[in-house]
Short mmCIF file of C-alpha atoms and ligand atoms in Angstrom, two decimals:
data_model
loop_
_atom_site.label_atom_id
_atom_site.label_comp_id
_atom_site.label_asym_id
_atom_site.label_seq_id
_atom_site.Cartn_x
_atom_site.Cartn_y
_atom_site.Cartn_z
CA MET P 1 135.93 84.78 90.62
CA HIS P 2 137.30 81.88 92.63
CA LYS P 3 140.35 82.76 94.69
CA ALA P 4 142.43 79.95 93.16
CA MET P 5 141.84 81.42 89.71
CA VAL P 6 142.73 84.95 90.72
CA HIS P 7 146.10 83.80 92.02
CA ALA P 8 146.86 81.28 89.24
CA TYR P 9 150.03 83.17 88.30
CA GLU P 10 151.62 82.77 91.71
CA ARG P 11 153.10 79.36 91.06
CA TYR P 12 155.05 80.79 88.11
CA LEU P 13 156.24 83.90 89.88
CA LYS P 14 159.72 84.01 91.34
CA GLU P 15 159.57 87.66 92.33
CA VAL P 16 157.94 90.93 91.41
CA LEU P 17 160.61 92.83 89.49
CA ILE P 18 158.77 96.12 88.89
CA ASP P 19 155.63 96.73 90.91
CA SER P 20 152.54 98.41 89.55
CA ASP P 21 153.25 101.81 91.14
CA ALA P 22 156.77 101.88 89.68
CA VAL P 23 155.49 100.91 86.23
CA GLN P 24 152.81 103.60 86.32
CA ALA P 25 155.22 106.28 87.53
CA ARG P 26 157.71 105.48 84.78
CA VAL P 27 155.01 105.34 82.07
CA ALA P 28 153.84 108.81 83.15
CA GLU P 29 157.43 110.11 82.91
CA LEU P 30 157.85 108.64 79.44
CA GLY P 31 154.57 110.21 78.34
CA ALA P 32 155.68 113.62 79.59
CA GLN P 33 159.03 113.29 77.82
CA ILE P 34 157.37 112.22 74.57
CA THR P 35 154.87 115.07 74.86
CA ALA P 36 157.71 117.57 75.20
CA ASP P 37 159.70 116.09 72.32
CA TYR P 38 156.76 116.00 69.89
CA GLU P 39 155.29 119.39 70.81
CA GLY P 40 153.89 121.03 67.66
CA VAL P 41 154.05 117.80 65.61
CA ASP P 42 150.68 117.21 63.96
CA SER P 43 151.11 113.76 62.45
CA LEU P 44 152.25 111.58 65.33
CA MET P 45 151.24 107.96 65.07
CA LEU P 46 151.83 105.40 67.81
CA ILE P 47 152.43 101.95 66.39
CA CYS P 48 151.76 99.26 68.96
CA LEU P 49 153.41 95.90 68.45
CA LEU P 50 150.92 93.18 69.27
CA LYS P 51 150.28 91.58 71.54
CA GLY P 52 152.82 92.50 74.21
CA GLY P 53 152.66 96.27 73.69
CA VAL P 54 148.92 96.63 74.32
CA MET P 55 148.87 97.43 78.02
CA PHE P 56 151.85 99.75 77.69
CA LEU P 57 150.21 101.58 74.76
CA THR P 58 146.89 102.16 76.50
CA ASP P 59 148.58 103.51 79.63
CA LEU P 60 151.22 105.52 77.78
CA MET P 61 148.80 107.28 75.40
CA ARG P 62 146.91 108.70 78.38
CA HIS P 63 150.10 110.61 79.22
CA ILE P 64 150.82 111.86 75.70
CA ALA P 65 149.19 115.27 75.32
CA VAL P 66 150.13 115.68 71.64
CA PRO P 67 147.26 114.73 69.29
CA HIS P 68 148.04 111.36 67.77
CA GLU P 69 146.71 108.34 65.93
CA ILE P 70 147.25 104.73 66.96
CA ASP P 71 147.67 101.64 64.84
CA PHE P 72 148.66 98.03 65.44
CA LEU P 73 151.18 95.68 63.90
CA ALA P 74 151.53 92.02 64.74
CA VAL P 75 154.80 90.29 63.95
CA SER P 76 156.24 87.00 65.04
CA SER P 77 159.63 85.37 65.06
CA TYR P 78 159.53 81.91 63.67
CA GLY P 79 161.80 79.01 64.41
CA ARG P 80 162.34 80.28 67.91
CA GLY P 81 161.67 79.10 71.40
CA GLN P 82 161.29 81.51 74.30
CA ARG P 83 165.03 81.91 74.67
CA GLN P 84 166.36 81.62 71.12
CA ALA P 85 165.89 84.14 68.37
CA THR P 86 166.64 83.11 64.81
CA GLY P 87 166.30 86.53 63.27
CA LYS P 88 163.47 85.39 61.01
CA VAL P 89 160.49 87.64 61.54
CA ARG P 90 157.24 87.95 59.59
CA ILE P 91 154.16 90.18 59.58
CA ASP P 92 151.07 88.42 60.97
CA MET P 93 148.80 91.47 60.81
CA ASP P 94 149.66 94.68 59.04
CA LEU P 95 148.77 98.26 59.94
CA THR P 96 145.33 99.47 58.87
CA GLY P 97 146.48 102.90 57.72
CA GLU P 98 149.10 104.74 55.71
CA VAL P 99 152.28 105.92 57.42
CA THR P 100 153.89 107.90 54.60
CA GLY P 101 154.92 111.35 55.82
CA LYS P 102 153.93 110.66 59.44
CA HIS P 103 156.03 110.71 62.58
CA LEU P 104 156.00 107.15 63.89
CA LEU P 105 156.62 106.06 67.45
CA ILE P 106 156.86 102.29 67.82
CA VAL P 107 155.53 101.06 71.16
CA GLU P 108 157.09 97.75 72.20
CA ASP P 109 156.96 95.72 75.39
CA ILE P 110 160.54 94.44 75.50
CA ILE P 111 163.68 94.36 73.38
CA ASP P 112 165.70 91.22 73.59
CA SER P 113 167.89 90.24 70.58
CA GLY P 114 166.64 93.25 68.62
CA PHE P 115 165.70 91.18 65.55
CA THR P 116 161.98 91.99 65.84
CA LEU P 117 162.59 95.72 66.00
CA ARG P 118 165.16 95.67 63.20
CA PHE P 119 162.59 93.98 60.94
CA VAL P 120 159.77 96.34 61.97
CA MET P 121 161.91 99.44 61.48
CA ASP P 122 163.02 98.27 58.02
CA VAL P 123 159.41 97.53 56.98
CA LEU P 124 158.23 100.94 58.18
CA GLN P 125 161.20 102.82 56.74
CA ALA P 126 160.37 101.44 53.29
CA ARG P 127 156.98 103.21 53.52
CA HIS P 128 158.67 106.64 53.80
CA PRO P 129 157.47 108.05 57.12
CA ALA P 130 158.68 111.49 58.27
CA SER P 131 160.52 109.85 61.20
CA ILE P 132 160.66 106.65 63.25
CA LYS P 133 161.39 106.46 66.95
CA LEU P 134 161.04 103.66 69.44
CA VAL P 135 159.77 103.44 72.99
CA ALA P 136 160.26 100.16 74.85
CA LEU P 137 159.00 99.53 78.35
CA LEU P 138 161.75 97.01 79.02
CA ASP P 139 165.19 96.47 77.56
CA LYS P 140 167.57 93.56 78.10
CA PRO P 141 170.79 95.05 76.66
CA SER P 142 172.87 91.97 77.51
CA ARG P 143 170.79 89.90 75.06
CA ARG P 144 171.24 92.17 72.06
CA LYS P 145 172.39 90.51 68.81
CA ILE P 146 171.83 93.47 66.53
CA ALA P 147 172.16 97.18 67.29
CA ILE P 148 168.89 99.04 67.73
CA PRO P 149 168.54 102.72 68.63
CA VAL P 150 166.08 102.86 71.55
CA ASP P 151 164.86 106.43 71.94
CA TYR P 152 162.89 105.92 75.16
CA THR P 153 163.37 103.07 77.62
CA GLY P 154 161.22 102.38 80.66
CA PHE P 155 163.56 100.04 82.50
CA GLN P 156 166.75 98.20 81.66
CA ILE P 157 166.61 94.73 83.14
CA GLU P 158 168.93 91.76 83.49
CA ASP P 159 168.67 88.63 81.39
CA LYS P 160 165.67 87.11 83.12
CA PHE P 161 162.46 85.88 81.55
CA VAL P 162 159.67 88.16 82.71
CA PHE P 163 155.88 88.27 82.40
CA GLY P 164 152.95 90.55 83.20
CA TYR P 165 152.04 94.07 82.06
CA GLY P 166 151.44 92.87 78.50
CA LEU P 167 154.11 90.18 78.44
CA ASP P 168 152.89 86.63 78.38
CA LEU P 169 153.86 83.34 79.82
CA ASP P 170 152.63 80.91 77.16
CA GLU P 171 150.00 83.51 76.13
CA ARG P 172 148.62 83.99 79.63
CA PHE P 173 149.01 86.54 82.41
CA ARG P 174 149.36 89.59 80.16
CA ASN P 175 146.82 91.28 82.45
CA LEU P 176 149.02 91.43 85.53
CA PRO P 177 149.67 95.07 86.52
CA PHE P 178 153.31 94.37 87.45
CA VAL P 179 156.37 92.83 85.77
CA GLY P 180 157.42 89.59 87.41
CA VAL P 181 160.33 87.19 86.98
CA VAL P 182 159.33 83.69 85.93
CA ARG P 183 160.52 80.88 88.19
CA GLU P 184 163.24 78.93 86.36
CA ASP P 185 161.47 75.60 86.87
CA ALA P 186 158.31 77.02 85.26
CA ILE P 187 159.96 77.95 81.95
CA ARG P 188 159.23 75.55 79.15
CA HIS P 189 162.52 74.93 77.37
CA GLU P 190 161.95 74.54 73.64
P1 IMP J 1 163.64 90.11 70.05
O1 IMP J 1 163.26 90.05 68.60
O2 IMP J 1 164.59 89.02 70.42
O3 IMP J 1 164.12 91.48 70.49
O4 IMP J 1 162.34 89.73 70.86
C1 IMP J 1 161.40 90.62 71.25
C2 IMP J 1 160.14 89.87 71.60
O5 IMP J 1 160.44 88.67 72.33
C3 IMP J 1 159.26 90.70 72.52
O6 IMP J 1 158.38 91.48 71.77
C4 IMP J 1 158.58 89.64 73.33
O7 IMP J 1 157.41 89.20 72.68
C5 IMP J 1 159.53 88.47 73.39
N1 IMP J 1 160.28 88.44 74.66
C6 IMP J 1 161.59 88.67 74.84
N2 IMP J 1 161.94 88.56 76.13
C7 IMP J 1 160.79 88.25 76.78
C8 IMP J 1 160.49 88.01 78.18
O8 IMP J 1 161.34 88.07 79.09
N3 IMP J 1 159.19 87.72 78.46
C9 IMP J 1 158.22 87.65 77.51
N4 IMP J 1 158.45 87.88 76.21
C10 IMP J 1 159.74 88.17 75.85
MG1 MG J 2 156.21 90.68 71.71
#
């Protein structure tokens, strides 16, 4: 690939916030903790929120030694720009399987206002699972508008718009192995 293409993200990057080694180390720790907590559970299902949770899921599941299923749920907030949440969330793509009676662990990239997770947890709760817990790679507690119990958090971060490791900048750069802060002048204000 041409060098200019490989480094296309650099003009949007203010700084690397969490480098690849730190992400991987923390993901391994979370996996070990989850493994210990779910020891003996035989109906664990990881529910990955698309699209941002994909890279986190695929790394995290390699560190979860408890047998488990995976499934995917795509939701979107509508009437929002990158920085404003309206609280209106809808399902774009539902799970493929049943969750009744199963122990669910929601795998999310980042929690901001909390509206997305509130909606997802309510939808799943209505299907009568055995339990619901949440693991988020990143958490911006200062942005919270609605209380959400986060069972496992990778990193708490300040109120900065970040990208990489599953998180997009206008749908691109989810493949970066690190979490970077977006340069202010590169954010499209909507
Ligand atoms: P919430 O409903 O406000 O908690 O929003 C959560 C969703 O907003 C996440 O799943 C992300 O898709 C998106 N989001 C929030 N903050 C960021 C960010 O800093 N970078 C990229 N996406 C973000
Ligand atoms: Mg998302």
